[in-house]
Every structure is written in C-alpha cells, then in structure tokens.
CSV table of C-alpha atoms in Angstrom, one decimal:
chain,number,residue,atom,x,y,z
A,1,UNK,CA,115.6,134.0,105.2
A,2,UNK,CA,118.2,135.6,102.4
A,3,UNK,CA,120.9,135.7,105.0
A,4,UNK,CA,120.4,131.9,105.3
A,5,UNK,CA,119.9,131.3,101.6
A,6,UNK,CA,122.9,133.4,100.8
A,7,UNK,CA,125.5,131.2,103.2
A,8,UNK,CA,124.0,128.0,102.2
A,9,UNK,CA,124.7,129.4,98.4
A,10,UNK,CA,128.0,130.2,99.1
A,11,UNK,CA,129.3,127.0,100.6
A,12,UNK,CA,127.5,124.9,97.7
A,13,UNK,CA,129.1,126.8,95.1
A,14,UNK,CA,132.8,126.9,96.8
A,15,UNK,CA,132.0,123.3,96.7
A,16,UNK,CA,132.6,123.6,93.1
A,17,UNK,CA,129.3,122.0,91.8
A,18,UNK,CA,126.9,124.7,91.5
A,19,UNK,CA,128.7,127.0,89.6
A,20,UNK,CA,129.4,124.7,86.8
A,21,UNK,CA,125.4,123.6,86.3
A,22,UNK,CA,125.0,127.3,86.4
A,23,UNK,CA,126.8,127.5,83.6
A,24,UNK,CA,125.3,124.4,81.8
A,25,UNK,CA,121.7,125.2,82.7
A,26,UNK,CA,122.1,128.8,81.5
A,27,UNK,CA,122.8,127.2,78.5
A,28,UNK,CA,119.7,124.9,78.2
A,29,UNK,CA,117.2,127.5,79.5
A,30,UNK,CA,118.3,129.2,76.2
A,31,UNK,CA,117.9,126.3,74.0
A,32,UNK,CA,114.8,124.7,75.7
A,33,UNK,CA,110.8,126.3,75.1
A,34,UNK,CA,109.3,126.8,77.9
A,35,UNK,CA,106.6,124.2,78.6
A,36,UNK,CA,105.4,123.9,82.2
A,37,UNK,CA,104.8,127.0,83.6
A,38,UNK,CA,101.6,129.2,84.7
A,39,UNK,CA,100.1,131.6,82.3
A,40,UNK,CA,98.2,135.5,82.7
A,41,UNK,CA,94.8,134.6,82.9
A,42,UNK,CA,94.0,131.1,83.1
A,43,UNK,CA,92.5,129.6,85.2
A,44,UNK,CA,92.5,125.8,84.3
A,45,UNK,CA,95.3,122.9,84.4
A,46,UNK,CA,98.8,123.5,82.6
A,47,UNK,CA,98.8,121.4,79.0
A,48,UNK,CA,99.5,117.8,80.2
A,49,UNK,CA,103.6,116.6,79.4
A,50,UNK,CA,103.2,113.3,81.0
A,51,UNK,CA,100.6,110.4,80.3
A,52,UNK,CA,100.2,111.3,84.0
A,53,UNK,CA,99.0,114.6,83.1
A,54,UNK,CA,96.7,113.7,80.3
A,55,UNK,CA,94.8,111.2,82.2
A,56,UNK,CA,94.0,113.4,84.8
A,57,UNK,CA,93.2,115.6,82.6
A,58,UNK,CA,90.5,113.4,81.0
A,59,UNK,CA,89.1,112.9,84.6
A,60,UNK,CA,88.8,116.4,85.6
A,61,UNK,CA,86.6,116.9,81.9
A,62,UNK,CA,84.7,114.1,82.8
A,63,UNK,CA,84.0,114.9,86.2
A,64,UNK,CA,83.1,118.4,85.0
A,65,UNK,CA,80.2,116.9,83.0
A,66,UNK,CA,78.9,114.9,85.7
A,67,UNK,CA,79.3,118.2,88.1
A,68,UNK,CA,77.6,120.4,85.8
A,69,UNK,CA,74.2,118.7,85.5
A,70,UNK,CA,73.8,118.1,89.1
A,71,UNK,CA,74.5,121.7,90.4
A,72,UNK,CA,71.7,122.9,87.1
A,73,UNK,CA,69.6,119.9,89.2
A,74,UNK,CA,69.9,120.8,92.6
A,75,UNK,CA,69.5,124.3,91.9
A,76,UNK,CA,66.5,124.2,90.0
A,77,UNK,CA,65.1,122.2,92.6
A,78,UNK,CA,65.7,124.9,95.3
A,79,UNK,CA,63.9,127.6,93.0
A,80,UNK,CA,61.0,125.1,92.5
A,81,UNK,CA,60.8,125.2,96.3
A,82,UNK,CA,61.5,128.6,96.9
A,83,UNK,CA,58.9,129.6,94.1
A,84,UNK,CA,56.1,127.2,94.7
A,85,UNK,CA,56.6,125.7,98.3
A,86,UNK,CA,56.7,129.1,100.2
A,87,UNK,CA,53.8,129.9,102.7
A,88,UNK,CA,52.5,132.4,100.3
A,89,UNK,CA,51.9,129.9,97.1
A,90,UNK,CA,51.3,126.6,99.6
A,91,UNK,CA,49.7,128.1,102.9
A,92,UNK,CA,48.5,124.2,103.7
A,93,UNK,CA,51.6,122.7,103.0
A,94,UNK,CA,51.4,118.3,102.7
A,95,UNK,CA,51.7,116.2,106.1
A,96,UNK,CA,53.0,113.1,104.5
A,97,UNK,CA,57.1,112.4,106.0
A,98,UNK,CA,58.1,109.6,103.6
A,99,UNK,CA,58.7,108.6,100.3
A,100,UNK,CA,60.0,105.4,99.8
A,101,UNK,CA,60.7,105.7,95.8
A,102,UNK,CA,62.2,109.0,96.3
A,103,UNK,CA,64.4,108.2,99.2
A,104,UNK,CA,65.7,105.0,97.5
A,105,UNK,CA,66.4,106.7,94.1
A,106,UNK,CA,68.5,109.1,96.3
A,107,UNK,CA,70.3,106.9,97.7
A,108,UNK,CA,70.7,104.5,94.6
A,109,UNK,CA,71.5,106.9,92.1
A,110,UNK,CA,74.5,108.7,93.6
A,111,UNK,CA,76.0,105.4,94.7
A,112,UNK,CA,75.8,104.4,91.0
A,113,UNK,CA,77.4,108.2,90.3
A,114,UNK,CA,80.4,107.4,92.7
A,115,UNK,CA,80.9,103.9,91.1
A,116,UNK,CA,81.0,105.3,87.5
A,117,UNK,CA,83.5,107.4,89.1
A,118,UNK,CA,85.6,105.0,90.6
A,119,UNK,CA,85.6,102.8,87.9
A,120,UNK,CA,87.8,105.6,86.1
A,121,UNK,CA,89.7,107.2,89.1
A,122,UNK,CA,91.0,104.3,91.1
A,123,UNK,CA,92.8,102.6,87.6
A,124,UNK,CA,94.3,106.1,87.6
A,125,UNK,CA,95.6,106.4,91.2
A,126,UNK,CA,97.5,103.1,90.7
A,127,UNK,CA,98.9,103.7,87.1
A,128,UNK,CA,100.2,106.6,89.5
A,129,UNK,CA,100.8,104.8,92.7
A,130,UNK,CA,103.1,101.4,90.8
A,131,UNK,CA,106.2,102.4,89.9
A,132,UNK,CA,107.3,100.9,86.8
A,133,UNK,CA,110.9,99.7,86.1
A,134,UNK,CA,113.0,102.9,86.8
A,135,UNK,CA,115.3,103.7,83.9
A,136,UNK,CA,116.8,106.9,85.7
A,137,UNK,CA,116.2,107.2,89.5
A,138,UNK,CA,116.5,110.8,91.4
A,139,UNK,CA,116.4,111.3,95.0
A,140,UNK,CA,114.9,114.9,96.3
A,141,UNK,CA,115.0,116.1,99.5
A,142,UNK,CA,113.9,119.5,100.7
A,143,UNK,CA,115.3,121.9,102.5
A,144,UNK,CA,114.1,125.3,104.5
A,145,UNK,CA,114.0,126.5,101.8
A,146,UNK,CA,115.7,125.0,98.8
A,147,UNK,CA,115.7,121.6,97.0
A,148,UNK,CA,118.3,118.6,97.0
A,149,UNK,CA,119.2,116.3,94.2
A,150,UNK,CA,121.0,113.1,93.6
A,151,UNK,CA,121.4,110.8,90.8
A,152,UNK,CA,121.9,108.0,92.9
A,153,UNK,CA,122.9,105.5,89.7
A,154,UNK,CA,125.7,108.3,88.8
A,155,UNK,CA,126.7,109.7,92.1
A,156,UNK,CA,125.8,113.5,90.9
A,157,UNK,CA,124.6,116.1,93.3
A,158,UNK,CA,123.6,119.1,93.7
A,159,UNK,CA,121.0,121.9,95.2
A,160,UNK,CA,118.6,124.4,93.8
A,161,UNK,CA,118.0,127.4,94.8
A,162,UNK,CA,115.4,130.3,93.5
A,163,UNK,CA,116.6,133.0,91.5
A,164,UNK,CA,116.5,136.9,92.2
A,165,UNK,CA,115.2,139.4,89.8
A,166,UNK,CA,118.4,140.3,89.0
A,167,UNK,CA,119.6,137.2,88.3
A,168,UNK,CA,116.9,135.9,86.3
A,169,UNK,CA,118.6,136.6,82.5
A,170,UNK,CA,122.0,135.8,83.5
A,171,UNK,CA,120.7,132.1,83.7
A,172,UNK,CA,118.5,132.3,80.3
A,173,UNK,CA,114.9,133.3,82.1
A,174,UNK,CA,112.5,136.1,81.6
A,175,UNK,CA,111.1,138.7,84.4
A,176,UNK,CA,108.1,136.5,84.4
A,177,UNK,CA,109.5,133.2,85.6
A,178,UNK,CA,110.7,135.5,89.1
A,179,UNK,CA,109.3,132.8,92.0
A,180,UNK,CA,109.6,129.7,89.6
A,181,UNK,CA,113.3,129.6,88.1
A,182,UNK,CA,116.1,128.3,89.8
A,183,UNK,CA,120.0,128.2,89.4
A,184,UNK,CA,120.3,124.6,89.0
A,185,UNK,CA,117.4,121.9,88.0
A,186,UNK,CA,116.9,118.3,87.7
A,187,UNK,CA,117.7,117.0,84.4
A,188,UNK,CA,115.5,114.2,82.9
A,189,UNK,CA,115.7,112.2,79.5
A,190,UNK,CA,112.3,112.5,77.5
A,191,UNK,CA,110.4,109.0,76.9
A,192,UNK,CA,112.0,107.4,80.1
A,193,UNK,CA,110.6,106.5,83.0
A,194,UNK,CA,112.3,108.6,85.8
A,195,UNK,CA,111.6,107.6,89.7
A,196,UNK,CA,111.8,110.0,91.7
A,197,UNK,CA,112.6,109.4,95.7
A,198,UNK,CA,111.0,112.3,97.9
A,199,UNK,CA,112.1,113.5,101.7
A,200,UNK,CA,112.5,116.5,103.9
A,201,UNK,CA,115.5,117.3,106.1
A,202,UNK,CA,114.0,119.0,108.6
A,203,UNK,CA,110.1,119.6,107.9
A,204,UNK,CA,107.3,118.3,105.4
A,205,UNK,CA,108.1,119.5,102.1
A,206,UNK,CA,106.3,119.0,98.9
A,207,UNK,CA,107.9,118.3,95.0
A,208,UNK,CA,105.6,118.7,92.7
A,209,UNK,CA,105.5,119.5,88.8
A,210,UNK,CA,101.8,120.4,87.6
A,211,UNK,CA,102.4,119.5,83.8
A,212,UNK,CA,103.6,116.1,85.3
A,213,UNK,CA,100.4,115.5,87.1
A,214,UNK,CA,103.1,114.8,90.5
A,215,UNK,CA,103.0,115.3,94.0
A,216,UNK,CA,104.7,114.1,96.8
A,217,UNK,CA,105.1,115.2,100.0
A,218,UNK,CA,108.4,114.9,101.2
A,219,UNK,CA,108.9,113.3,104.9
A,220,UNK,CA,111.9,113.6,107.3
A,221,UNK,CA,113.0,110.2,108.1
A,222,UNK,CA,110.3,108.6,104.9
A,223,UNK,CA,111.2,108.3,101.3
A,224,UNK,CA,108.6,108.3,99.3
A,225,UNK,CA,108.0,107.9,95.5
A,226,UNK,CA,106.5,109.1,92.6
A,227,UNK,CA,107.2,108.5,88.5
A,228,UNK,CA,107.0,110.5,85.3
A,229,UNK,CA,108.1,109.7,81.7
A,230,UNK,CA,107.8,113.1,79.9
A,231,UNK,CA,106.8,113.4,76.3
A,232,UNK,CA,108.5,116.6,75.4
A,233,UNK,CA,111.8,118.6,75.6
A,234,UNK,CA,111.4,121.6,77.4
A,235,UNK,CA,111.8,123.8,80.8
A,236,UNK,CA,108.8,122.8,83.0
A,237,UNK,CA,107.9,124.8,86.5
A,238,UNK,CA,106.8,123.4,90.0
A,239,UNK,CA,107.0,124.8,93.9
A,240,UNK,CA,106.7,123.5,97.0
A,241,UNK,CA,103.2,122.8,97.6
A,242,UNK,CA,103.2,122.4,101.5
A,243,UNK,CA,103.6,124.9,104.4
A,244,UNK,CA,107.2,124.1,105.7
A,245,UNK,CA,107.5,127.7,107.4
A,246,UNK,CA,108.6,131.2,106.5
A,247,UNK,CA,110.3,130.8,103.0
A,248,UNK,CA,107.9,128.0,101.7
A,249,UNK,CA,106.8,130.6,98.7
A,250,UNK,CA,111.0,131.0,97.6
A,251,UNK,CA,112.1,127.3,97.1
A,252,UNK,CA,110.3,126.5,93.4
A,253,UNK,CA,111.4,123.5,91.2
A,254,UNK,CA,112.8,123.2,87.8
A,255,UNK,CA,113.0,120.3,85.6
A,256,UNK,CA,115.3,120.1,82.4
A,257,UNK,CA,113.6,117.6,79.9
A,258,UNK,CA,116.4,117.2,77.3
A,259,UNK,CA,116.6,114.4,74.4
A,260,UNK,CA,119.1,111.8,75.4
A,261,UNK,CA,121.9,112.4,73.9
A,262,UNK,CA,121.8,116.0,75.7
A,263,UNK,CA,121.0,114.3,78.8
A,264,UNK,CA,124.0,112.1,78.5
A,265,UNK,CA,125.9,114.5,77.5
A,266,UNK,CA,124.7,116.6,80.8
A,267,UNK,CA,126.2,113.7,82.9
A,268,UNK,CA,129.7,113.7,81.1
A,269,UNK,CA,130.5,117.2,82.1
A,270,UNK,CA,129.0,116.8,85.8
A,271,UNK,CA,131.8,113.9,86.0
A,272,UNK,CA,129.1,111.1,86.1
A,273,UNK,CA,130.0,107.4,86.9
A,274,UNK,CA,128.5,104.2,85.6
A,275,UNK,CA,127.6,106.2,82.4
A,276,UNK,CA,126.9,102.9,81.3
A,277,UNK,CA,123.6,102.7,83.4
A,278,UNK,CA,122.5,106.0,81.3
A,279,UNK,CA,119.5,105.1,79.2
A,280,UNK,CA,120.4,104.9,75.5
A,281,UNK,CA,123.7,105.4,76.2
A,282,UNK,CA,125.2,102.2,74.4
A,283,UNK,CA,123.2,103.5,71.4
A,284,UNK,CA,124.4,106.9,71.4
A,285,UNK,CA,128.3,106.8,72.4
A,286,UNK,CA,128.6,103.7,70.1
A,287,UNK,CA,127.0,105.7,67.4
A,288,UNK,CA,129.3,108.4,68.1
A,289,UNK,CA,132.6,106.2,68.1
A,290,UNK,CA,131.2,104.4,64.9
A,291,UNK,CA,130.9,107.6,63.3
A,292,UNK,CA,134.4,108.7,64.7
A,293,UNK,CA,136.2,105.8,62.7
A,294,UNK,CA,134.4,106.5,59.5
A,295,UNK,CA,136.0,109.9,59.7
C-alpha cells in the first residue's frame, strides 16, 4: 500500500502541481479553524456547515422523538406481559384469536407514523437529489487509495493524498487530524453552490463530507452528483465511506472553504483559466483595479 502511495506521490509532484498546493494549503490550514472534524467523546452528528446538514439534522431530532415513545411503548408492553401474562399469574390464559379494533389501530397508526414521516423526509431527499444552478463545478474521482480533483470550468488538477504522522505539522495540522488530513484539498467559495461530479477509477469509492450532510458513491464508468453551498470558512474532514480494498481507511478528504476573494485568489496562483467564470470575480478584481487607480 505505501510503496504504491509513495510512486504515485512522486510522479504527481515531479508533475509540478502538488508541491505548489502543498505550499498554499499549508498556508490555509494555518489561517482556517477547524470546522468539520470528529471529536473525543461524541457520539452524535458533527455541527451542520451546509443547509444540507442542518436539515438533516432537524430530522434526525425529530425522528428521535417519535423513536423514543415507541421503544418506552413497546417495552412496557413486553413487561405487562411478562409480568401479568405468564402461566404463573394467568394459568387459564383467554381463547379469543382476534381483535378487529386492535389489529386495525396497528395497522392504521404506523401507516399514519410513516406518512408524518415522509411528509418531512422525501422534501429533504430532493432539496438533496436537484441540483441547483452550479456556480463552481468539481469533478472527483477516486483512486486505490487517494482522491482526484478537477475544476473542470478552470482546467486545475490535482490529487490528494493522506498525510503521515510526520508530516502532519509541516502542512499546518495537529497529531489529532493523523487519518483525516491530506497534502492537498478541494477548495470551495463559502455561500456558493458547488456541484460536485463523483467516479471511481477502478472500484466503488465513496466522497463524503459529514458537516455537509454529502455522500456519494463514486462508480467506474458513472458520474454521479451531489451539491453543497457551505456557510462557513473553515477546514472540514471526510473519508471514503465504502470498502474499495486494502487501503480504504488511508485515502480521507479535505475541503478548504475560503471567502471568495481567497478562493479566487487560490485559482490565480494554480494558473487557472476562464477566471472570469469564478463566482464574484468581476466584483472583486474590479474592486481591486478600482482601488489600484485611486492609489
């Protein structure tokens, strides 16, 4: 596995690309909090970063309270039973086989349950499922065991790969982000919608960002899609969440979500084209050359 990992890092970086977003991301995990990322102890979902996230979020409390009072039900009715329905307590026990009140209230009321349910989880799955107008578009593909990534509107690539111990403070990290930080990342404007276009070289991989509230599995020969805007700035955490062989615990995900400006400026030194088709670019360089002539 770090035989294969090591040539596959040295021909990317005599390439010439990933050495120089080493360099800029070391820069940005410096500057950026960390936002997305699993913490000692907890057992419950990351804070959500996305409207995504919080929406799920929302279900998952909800669902909790409709959860909660039928496991208290259902138990307590075992107990009745097992207390007062054992041969001991009820030696003659009843002979009748039907209830027709009973059986239809158990039938009726859970479908009722399941539409409630629906009512709130199937608006959800295709706010998730329709992408909206894409104002920056990414394709990923994974690798055994790393990630691709291309801005398709700007003609920018490059790969991640996990970091070592050893390397993890050279690129801005702590000890504790060992298995999640990488030596490159996808960079992404906050309060845009970014598209993201997911597919596996060789086996079934899976991108996914928890704080996002985003997976998708990735599909040799399929491209599939999924959309976040994120509300924040900040370094946010994922891995690949399906079994694509040996290495499938080494080949995490990063995600840089920088202010605009930033992220344009994060094109310009990867030698991006059509800078144009940046979002708020127009705003921002013209702001910048207005403010150049005043001076």
């Amino acid at each position: 596995m770090h035989l294969t990992k090591d040539l596959t890092r040295v021909v990317t970086r005599i390439a010439g690309t990933a050495l120089a977003m080493a360099v800029a991301g070391q820069a940005m995990a410096q500057d950026l909090p960390f936002r997305g990322e699993p913490q000692p102890g907890e057992m419950s979902l990351q804070p959500p970063a996305t409207s995504l996230m919080r929406e799920l979020v929302w279900l998952d409390n909800m669902l909790l309270w409709i959860i909660a009072p039928i496991t208290v039900f259902v138990t307590g009715l075992l107990i009745w039973v097992i207390v007062f329905h054992n041969r001991r307590a009820n030696p003659v026990p009843a002979r009748f086989t039907h209830n027709s009140p009973l059986e239809v209230a158990w039938t009726v009321v859970p479908i009722l349950i399941l539409v409630f349910i629906g009512s709130f989880s199937v608006p959800a799955l295709f706010r998730q499922q329709i992408m909206p107008e894409a104002e920056v578009t990414i394709k990923v593909t994974g690798y055994q065991w790393f990630w691709g990534y291309e801005y398709v509107d700007h003609n920018v690539e490059f790969n991640s790969f996990m970091l070592q111990r050893d390397e993890l403070e050279e690129y801005g990290y702590e000890q504790r982000h060992f298995l999640l930080a990488t030596d490159t990342a996808m960079v992404v404007p906050v309060g845009r919608n970014v598209l993201v276009q997911v597919t596996g070289a060789d086996v079934i991989h899976s991108w996914t960002i928890p704080a996002f509230g985003v997976k998708q599995d990735g599909v040799p020969g399929r491209l599939a899609q999924l959309w976040f805007n994120v509300d924040e700035p900040g370094i946010y955490f994922g891995q690949c969440s399906e079994l694509c062989g040996q290495a499938h615990a080494f080949m995490p995900i990063t995600v840089r979500a920088v202010p605009e400006a930033d992220y344009i400026a994060w094109l310009e030194g990867e030698g991006a084209e059509n800078l144009a088709l940046a979002p708020g670019y127009d705003q921002i360089r013209g702001a910048v050359e207005l403010a150049a002539v005043e001076d």
